[in-house]
Tab-separated table of C-alpha atoms and ligand atoms in Angstrom:
chain	number	residue	atom	x	y	z
G	920	MET	CA	17.823	46.956	67.179
G	921	VAL	CA	17.345	50.673	66.806
G	922	ARG	CA	19.694	53.666	67.101
G	923	ALA	CA	18.681	56.668	69.210
G	924	HIS	CA	20.605	59.720	67.981
G	925	ALA	CA	21.247	62.747	70.210
G	926	LYS	CA	20.561	66.398	69.308
G	927	VAL	CA	22.068	69.785	69.920
G	928	ASN	CA	20.148	73.075	69.904
G	929	LEU	CA	21.432	75.546	67.297
G	930	ASP	CA	19.239	78.176	68.969
G	931	LEU	CA	16.886	78.262	71.960
G	932	ARG	CA	14.718	81.240	72.950
G	933	VAL	CA	12.392	81.298	75.913
G	934	PHE	CA	9.272	83.465	75.687
G	935	GLY	CA	7.931	83.434	79.244
G	936	THR	CA	5.815	80.960	81.159
G	937	ARG	CA	2.477	79.621	79.911
G	938	ALA	CA	-0.688	79.073	81.917
G	939	ASP	CA	0.128	75.332	82.102
G	940	GLY	CA	3.483	76.091	83.773
G	941	PHE	CA	5.623	75.197	80.748
G	942	HIS	CA	7.887	77.741	79.096
G	943	GLU	CA	7.012	78.904	75.596
G	944	LEU	CA	9.987	78.139	73.335
G	945	ARG	CA	11.383	78.632	69.899
G	946	THR	CA	14.279	76.305	69.269
G	947	VAL	CA	16.246	74.866	66.352
G	948	PHE	CA	17.072	71.203	66.848
G	949	GLN	CA	19.948	69.491	65.043
G	950	SER	CA	20.481	65.720	64.974
G	951	ILE	CA	23.971	64.385	65.530
G	952	GLU	CA	25.507	60.982	64.924
G	953	LEU	CA	26.253	60.264	68.609
G	954	HIS	CA	23.732	57.609	69.609
G	955	ASP	CA	22.483	55.066	72.130
G	956	THR	CA	21.447	51.626	70.883
G	957	LEU	CA	18.243	49.911	71.994
G	958	ILE	CA	17.705	46.203	71.606
G	959	CYS	CA	14.071	45.201	71.959
G	960	THR	CA	13.149	41.540	72.132
G	961	GLU	CA	10.030	39.526	72.785
G	962	ARG	CA	10.092	37.350	75.902
G	963	PRO	CA	7.045	36.120	77.761
G	964	GLY	CA	6.635	37.899	81.124
G	965	PRO	CA	6.625	41.440	82.454
G	966	PHE	CA	8.072	44.463	80.630
G	967	VAL	CA	11.770	44.821	81.543
G	968	ILE	CA	14.398	47.517	80.926
G	969	LYS	CA	18.091	46.579	81.213
G	970	SER	CA	21.145	48.847	81.098
G	971	ARG	CA	24.693	48.751	82.421
G	972	ALA	CA	24.739	52.552	82.835
G	973	SER	CA	24.121	53.544	86.446
G	974	ALA	CA	22.447	56.845	85.432
G	975	VAL	CA	19.699	55.051	83.512
G	976	PRO	CA	16.644	54.259	85.639
G	977	LEU	CA	15.281	50.752	85.103
G	978	ASP	CA	11.796	51.432	86.473
G	979	ARG	CA	8.666	53.272	85.332
G	980	SER	CA	10.515	56.636	85.470
G	981	ASN	CA	12.530	55.657	82.362
G	982	LEU	CA	11.139	57.486	79.338
G	983	VAL	CA	11.278	54.190	77.420
G	984	TRP	CA	8.927	52.672	79.975
G	985	LYS	CA	6.631	55.704	79.687
G	986	ALA	CA	6.723	55.354	75.879
G	987	GLY	CA	5.900	51.650	76.124
G	988	ALA	CA	3.021	52.189	78.557
G	989	ALA	CA	1.546	55.055	76.507
G	990	LEU	CA	1.754	53.202	73.181
G	991	TRP	CA	0.346	50.006	74.729
G	992	LYS	CA	-2.658	51.990	75.949
G	993	ALA	CA	-3.059	53.898	72.665
G	994	LEU	CA	-3.169	50.547	70.825
G	995	GLY	CA	-6.079	49.569	73.053
G	996	ARG	CA	-4.264	46.820	74.906
G	997	PRO	CA	-5.325	46.170	78.502
G	998	GLY	CA	-3.113	46.549	81.608
G	999	ASP	CA	0.635	47.140	81.584
G	1000	PRO	CA	2.920	46.412	78.622
G	1001	CYS	CA	4.420	42.941	78.735
G	1002	ASP	CA	6.376	40.244	76.891
G	1003	THR	CA	9.074	42.785	75.943
G	1004	VAL	CA	12.687	43.265	77.112
G	1005	VAL	CA	14.555	46.474	76.217
G	1006	THR	CA	18.323	46.729	76.613
G	1007	ILE	CA	19.649	50.309	76.493
G	1008	GLU	CA	23.330	50.649	75.526
G	1009	LYS	CA	23.924	54.172	76.831
G	1010	VAL	CA	26.487	56.356	75.100
G	1011	ILE	CA	24.772	59.782	75.117
G	1012	PRO	CA	25.857	61.732	78.239
G	1013	VAL	CA	23.022	62.171	80.780
G	1014	GLU	CA	21.895	65.603	82.099
G	1015	ALA	CA	23.817	67.195	79.253
G	1016	GLY	CA	21.062	68.813	77.136
G	1017	LEU	CA	21.627	66.274	74.352
G	1018	GLY	CA	18.147	64.770	74.646
G	1019	GLY	CA	19.324	61.244	75.448
G	1020	GLY	CA	16.221	60.117	77.308
G	1021	SER	CA	13.905	61.653	74.696
G	1022	ALA	CA	15.869	60.034	71.853
G	1023	ASP	CA	15.583	56.650	73.566
G	1024	ALA	CA	11.825	57.136	74.005
G	1025	ALA	CA	11.274	58.000	70.320
G	1026	ALA	CA	13.453	55.114	69.135
G	1027	SER	CA	11.610	52.723	71.454
G	1028	LEU	CA	8.238	53.844	70.028
G	1029	LEU	CA	9.442	52.805	66.539
G	1030	ALA	CA	10.690	49.475	67.858
G	1031	PHE	CA	7.548	48.750	69.909
G	1032	ALA	CA	5.326	49.640	66.949
G	1033	ARG	CA	7.179	47.006	64.933
G	1034	LEU	CA	7.116	44.438	67.727
G	1035	TRP	CA	3.474	44.953	68.667
G	1036	GLY	CA	1.871	44.680	65.228
G	1037	GLY	CA	2.267	48.193	63.788
G	1038	ALA	CA	1.016	51.723	64.579
G	1039	PRO	CA	0.273	54.684	62.283
G	1040	VAL	CA	2.878	57.438	62.425
G	1041	THR	CA	0.184	59.973	63.445
G	1042	LEU	CA	-0.489	57.873	66.543
G	1043	LEU	CA	3.248	57.695	67.310
G	1044	ARG	CA	3.458	61.515	67.081
G	1045	GLU	CA	0.522	61.936	69.448
G	1046	VAL	CA	1.941	59.453	71.934
G	1047	ALA	CA	5.387	61.087	71.684
G	1048	ALA	CA	4.088	64.586	72.493
G	1049	GLY	CA	2.201	63.191	75.486
G	1050	ILE	CA	5.366	61.783	77.088
G	1051	GLY	CA	7.810	64.681	76.692
G	1052	SER	CA	8.278	67.980	74.860
G	1053	ASP	CA	11.400	66.997	72.861
G	1054	ILE	CA	10.248	63.523	71.819
G	1055	PRO	CA	8.300	64.423	68.615
G	1056	PHE	CA	11.508	65.920	67.131
G	1057	PHE	CA	13.234	62.556	67.465
G	1058	LEU	CA	10.626	60.898	65.218
G	1059	SER	CA	11.936	62.867	62.205
G	1060	GLY	CA	15.308	64.439	63.122
G	1061	GLY	CA	17.613	66.489	60.871
G	1062	THR	CA	17.364	70.265	61.318
G	1063	ALA	CA	13.966	71.375	62.596
G	1064	LEU	CA	12.207	74.258	64.299
G	1065	GLY	CA	10.456	73.440	67.574
G	1066	LEU	CA	7.661	75.707	68.838
G	1067	GLY	CA	5.287	75.579	71.823
G	1068	ARG	CA	6.997	73.452	74.503
G	1069	GLY	CA	9.278	72.328	71.671
G	1070	GLU	CA	6.821	69.614	70.622
G	1071	GLU	CA	5.444	71.414	67.532
G	1072	ILE	CA	7.950	70.459	64.842
G	1073	TYR	CA	8.590	72.178	61.494
G	1074	PRO	CA	11.345	70.744	59.271
G	1075	LEU	CA	13.968	73.290	58.122
G	1076	VAL	CA	16.463	73.076	55.265
G	1077	ASP	CA	19.231	70.835	56.642
G	1078	LEU	CA	22.308	72.536	58.029
G	1079	PRO	CA	25.222	71.692	55.680
G	1080	GLY	CA	27.341	68.941	57.261
G	1081	HIS	CA	29.629	69.917	60.129
G	1082	TRP	CA	31.880	68.040	62.485
G	1083	VAL	CA	30.836	68.520	66.083
G	1084	VAL	CA	32.925	68.470	69.243
G	1085	ILE	CA	30.867	67.896	72.380
G	1086	VAL	CA	32.433	68.792	75.706
G	1087	GLN	CA	30.717	67.181	78.662
G	1088	PRO	CA	31.758	68.974	81.866
G	1089	ALA	CA	32.253	66.971	85.062
G	1090	PHE	CA	28.892	68.265	86.367
G	1091	GLY	CA	25.423	67.719	84.898
G	1092	VAL	CA	22.478	70.142	84.849
G	1093	SER	CA	18.934	68.827	85.018
G	1094	THR	CA	16.342	70.435	82.771
G	1095	ALA	CA	14.285	71.462	85.834
G	1096	GLU	CA	17.336	73.179	87.409
G	1097	ALA	CA	18.129	75.196	84.261
G	1098	TYR	CA	14.554	76.527	83.982
G	1099	THR	CA	14.385	77.319	87.710
G	1100	TRP	CA	17.628	79.330	87.416
G	1101	TYR	CA	16.244	81.080	84.301
G	1102	ASP	CA	13.088	82.078	86.220
G	1103	GLU	CA	15.088	83.198	89.291
G	1104	ASP	CA	17.341	85.409	87.193
G	1105	ARG	CA	14.395	86.928	85.320
G	1106	ALA	CA	12.657	87.650	88.629
G	1107	ALA	CA	15.874	89.334	89.850
G	1108	GLY	CA	15.897	91.506	86.696
G	1109	LEU	CA	19.109	89.955	85.328
G	1110	LYS	CA	19.293	90.024	81.542
G	1111	GLU	CA	22.246	89.417	79.239
G	1112	PRO	CA	22.737	90.997	75.835
G	1113	ARG	CA	22.326	88.317	73.138
G	1114	GLU	CA	25.474	87.613	71.132
G	1115	LEU	CA	24.419	86.342	67.698
G	1116	GLN	CA	26.760	84.005	65.826
G	1117	VAL	CA	26.407	83.863	62.074
G	1118	LEU	CA	26.970	80.404	60.628
G	1119	PRO	CA	29.148	81.097	57.566
G	1120	VAL	CA	27.532	78.557	55.261
G	1121	PRO	CA	25.189	78.833	52.271
G	1122	TRP	CA	22.123	77.967	54.279
G	1123	PRO	CA	18.842	79.867	54.227
G	1124	SER	CA	17.882	79.461	57.883
G	1125	ARG	CA	18.195	82.669	59.849
G	1126	ALA	CA	16.454	80.955	62.747
G	1127	ALA	CA	19.738	79.468	64.010
G	1128	GLN	CA	21.920	82.175	65.513
G	1129	MET	CA	23.403	80.031	68.255
G	1130	VAL	CA	21.682	82.017	70.988
G	1131	ASN	CA	20.628	79.956	74.004
G	1132	ASP	CA	18.545	81.827	76.577
G	1133	LEU	CA	19.247	79.111	79.158
G	1134	GLU	CA	23.004	79.627	78.845
G	1135	PRO	CA	23.403	82.849	80.951
G	1136	PRO	CA	21.606	81.426	84.038
G	1137	VAL	CA	23.626	78.190	83.822
G	1138	VAL	CA	26.901	80.082	83.225
G	1139	ARG	CA	26.219	82.207	86.334
G	1140	ARG	CA	26.252	78.983	88.411
G	1141	HIS	CA	28.895	77.195	86.323
G	1142	PRO	CA	31.339	79.711	84.753
G	1143	GLU	CA	33.367	76.818	83.276
G	1144	ILE	CA	30.801	76.732	80.427
G	1145	THR	CA	32.158	80.062	79.089
G	1146	GLU	CA	35.728	78.798	79.305
G	1147	ILE	CA	34.818	75.732	77.242
G	1148	LYS	CA	32.969	77.867	74.673
G	1149	MET	CA	35.957	80.143	74.316
G	1150	GLY	CA	38.301	77.156	74.047
G	1151	LEU	CA	36.226	75.795	71.148
G	1152	LYS	CA	36.172	79.198	69.401
G	1153	ASP	CA	39.930	79.701	69.861
G	1154	GLY	CA	40.417	76.208	68.400
G	1155	GLY	CA	38.687	77.206	65.181
G	1156	ALA	CA	35.004	76.348	65.791
G	1157	VAL	CA	32.768	78.305	63.409
G	1158	ALA	CA	30.326	78.632	66.314
G	1159	SER	CA	29.905	77.217	69.823
G	1160	SER	CA	27.122	77.121	72.387
G	1161	MET	CA	25.706	75.262	75.360
G	1162	SER	CA	23.177	72.669	74.154
G	1163	GLY	CA	19.601	72.895	75.485
G	1164	SER	CA	19.580	73.052	79.284
G	1165	GLY	CA	23.262	72.030	79.506
G	1166	SER	CA	25.699	71.085	80.748
G	1167	ALA	CA	27.227	69.964	77.415
G	1168	VAL	CA	28.834	72.573	75.185
G	1169	PHE	CA	29.352	71.946	71.470
G	1170	GLY	CA	31.416	73.491	68.711
G	1171	LEU	CA	30.783	73.218	64.953
G	1172	PHE	CA	33.832	72.598	62.759
G	1173	ARG	CA	34.253	72.531	59.006
G	1174	THR	CA	36.920	69.828	58.955
G	1175	ARG	CA	37.381	66.634	60.896
G	1176	ALA	CA	41.067	67.454	61.472
G	1177	ALA	CA	40.247	70.749	63.173
G	1178	ALA	CA	37.645	69.013	65.377
G	1179	VAL	CA	39.997	66.190	66.361
G	1180	ARG	CA	42.655	68.708	67.482
G	1181	MET	CA	40.260	69.956	70.197
G	1182	LEU	CA	39.509	66.563	71.781
G	1183	GLY	CA	42.653	66.382	73.919
G	1184	PRO	CA	43.009	69.986	75.093
G	1185	LEU	CA	39.368	70.308	76.183
G	1186	ALA	CA	39.314	67.014	78.095
G	1187	LYS	CA	40.528	68.506	81.363
G	1188	GLY	CA	39.205	69.065	84.879
G	1189	GLY	CA	37.050	65.953	84.633
G	1190	ALA	CA	35.471	66.994	81.328
G	1191	ARG	CA	34.981	64.397	78.569
G	1192	THR	CA	35.023	65.117	74.859
G	1193	HIS	CA	33.160	63.411	71.992
G	1194	LEU	CA	33.683	63.719	68.253
G	1195	THR	CA	30.555	63.443	66.148
G	1196	ARG	CA	28.900	65.054	63.114
G	1197	THR	CA	25.572	66.524	62.092
G	1198	LEU	CA	22.968	64.356	60.354
G	1199	THR	CA	20.558	65.487	57.645
G	1200	ARG	CA	16.918	64.403	57.879
G	1201	ASP	CA	17.480	61.731	55.207
G	1202	GLU	CA	20.565	60.350	56.966
G	1203	TYR	CA	18.662	60.396	60.232
G	1204	GLU	CA	15.736	58.527	58.751
G	1205	ARG	CA	18.002	55.845	57.271
G	1206	ARG	CA	20.072	55.443	60.425
G	1207	SER	CA	17.082	55.346	62.788
G	1208	ARG	CA	15.220	52.505	61.044
G	1209	VAL	CA	14.429	49.519	63.180
G	1210	VAL	CA	16.655	46.629	62.143
G	1211	ALA	CA	15.240	43.168	62.755
G	1212	LYS	CA	18.144	40.975	63.698
G	1213	ARG	CA	17.513	37.281	63.273
G	1214	ILE	CA	19.328	34.912	65.514
G	1215	PRO	CA	20.500	32.076	63.272
G	1216	ALA	CA	18.853	28.745	64.081
G	1217	ARG	CA	21.128	26.376	66.013
G	1218	ILE	CA	22.041	23.247	64.096
G	1219	ASN	CA	22.549	20.333	66.434
C	13	ATP	P1	17.367	67.089	77.561
C	13	ATP	O1	18.200	67.568	76.438
C	13	ATP	O2	16.126	66.354	77.095
C	13	ATP	O3	17.125	68.100	78.609
C	13	ATP	P2	19.073	65.845	79.465
C	13	ATP	O4	20.456	65.655	78.995
C	13	ATP	O5	18.810	66.969	80.396
C	13	ATP	O6	18.188	65.896	78.184
C	13	ATP	P3	18.583	63.061	79.809
C	13	ATP	O7	19.948	62.609	79.520
C	13	ATP	O8	17.555	62.803	78.781
C	13	ATP	O9	18.538	64.614	80.175
C	13	ATP	O10	18.112	62.426	81.203
C	13	ATP	C1	17.850	63.193	82.339
C	13	ATP	C2	17.265	62.305	83.420
C	13	ATP	O11	16.179	61.564	82.874
C	13	ATP	C3	18.246	61.264	83.943
C	13	ATP	O12	18.896	61.742	85.065
C	13	ATP	C4	17.369	60.047	84.241
C	13	ATP	O13	17.042	59.956	85.586
C	13	ATP	C5	16.086	60.270	83.472
C	13	ATP	N1	15.856	59.299	82.378
C	13	ATP	C6	14.709	58.732	82.069
C	13	ATP	N2	14.819	57.914	81.008
C	13	ATP	C7	16.095	57.953	80.623
C	13	ATP	C8	16.830	57.296	79.572
C	13	ATP	N3	16.261	56.432	78.738
C	13	ATP	N4	18.130	57.599	79.450
C	13	ATP	C9	18.707	58.491	80.306
C	13	ATP	N5	18.081	59.088	81.319
C	13	ATP	C10	16.780	58.844	81.474
C-alpha cells in the first residue's frame, strides 16, 4: 500500500516554448495531504490496473502503467510487466491541476521497486522524468522549485504549515488545453499584469508569489475561477490561486476553523470543496513510504 499525495503550485511562470515543443517553466510545487491510495499485489498473470473511478483509464494510457513499463525495461526485464495488480483508490480530482496522475505514477514506482527486487533512487528519478514532467517532484515532495519542463527539482525551505481549501469547479481543464489557450492568447498579444501575493509568514522563499501564468488564459474561458479566488480571499485566505493548469483553485489559511468555514459557501454551482493541509518534505517522506501489508494466515 502506498499513498500518492497531490500538489498545488504556489507559483508558475512560463518562459516561452522550447525547440522540443515543451514550455520552459519555473514553478514552486507544494505537497498537500489529499491523496490517492495504491494497492500493489503480486498475482501470476498479466499486469492489471483496477479502479472504481470512471475517469481513471485502466489501459496503457494510465501513467501507472507507463511507470510500470518504463521501470520494468530499466531493470532489464524482457517484454511487458507482469504478475502485478494495482488498485487505484482515486480521491484526487482529475483534470484539476493537482497532479493526481503524476502522483500515482511516482507512488507506483516506489511500490514496484519494492515488489520487483529493488531499484536505486537515481534510476527511479531517471524513469520518472521520462514518463512525465511533474513526476520527479513526487519522488521527494514538500516545497520545491521545478525548472525546465518542471522535471528539474530543487528542494526549498518548507512553507510553514497551512490549511488548504481546494475548490474543484464543475468543469475540468486538461493540461494540453491550458497551454494551447496560453499560446493562443500570447499570439493574440493578450497579456495580464501580474498581481503578486506576499505570503505573510517567516519564510525565506521569494520564489512563491502565487502568480500563475496559466491562470489568465483559463479565466478568460472560465471566469468562475476569479469568483472562486475572490470568495476564498473574502473568507480570510492569506492567498489564493488556480493550481497548475486548473481547474482547481486553492486558498491557504492559517487556522483550520477559518478553512472549514469556506467549505459550505464555496460548494455551489456543481463545485466541490476539499479541506486539506500542506506537508513538509519530512512529513511527505514518512507518509509516502510503501507499507507492506501482510494478510494474516488463515487457521483452519
Ligand atoms: P496535472 O496537475 O498533472 O496537470 P491534471 O489534474 O491536469 O494534473 P490528472 O488528474 O493527472 O490531470 O489526469 C489527467 C488525465 O490523465 C485524465 O483525464 C486521465 O485520462 C489521464 N490519467 C492517466 N493516468 C491517470 C491516473 N493514474 N489518474 C488519473 N488520471 C490519469
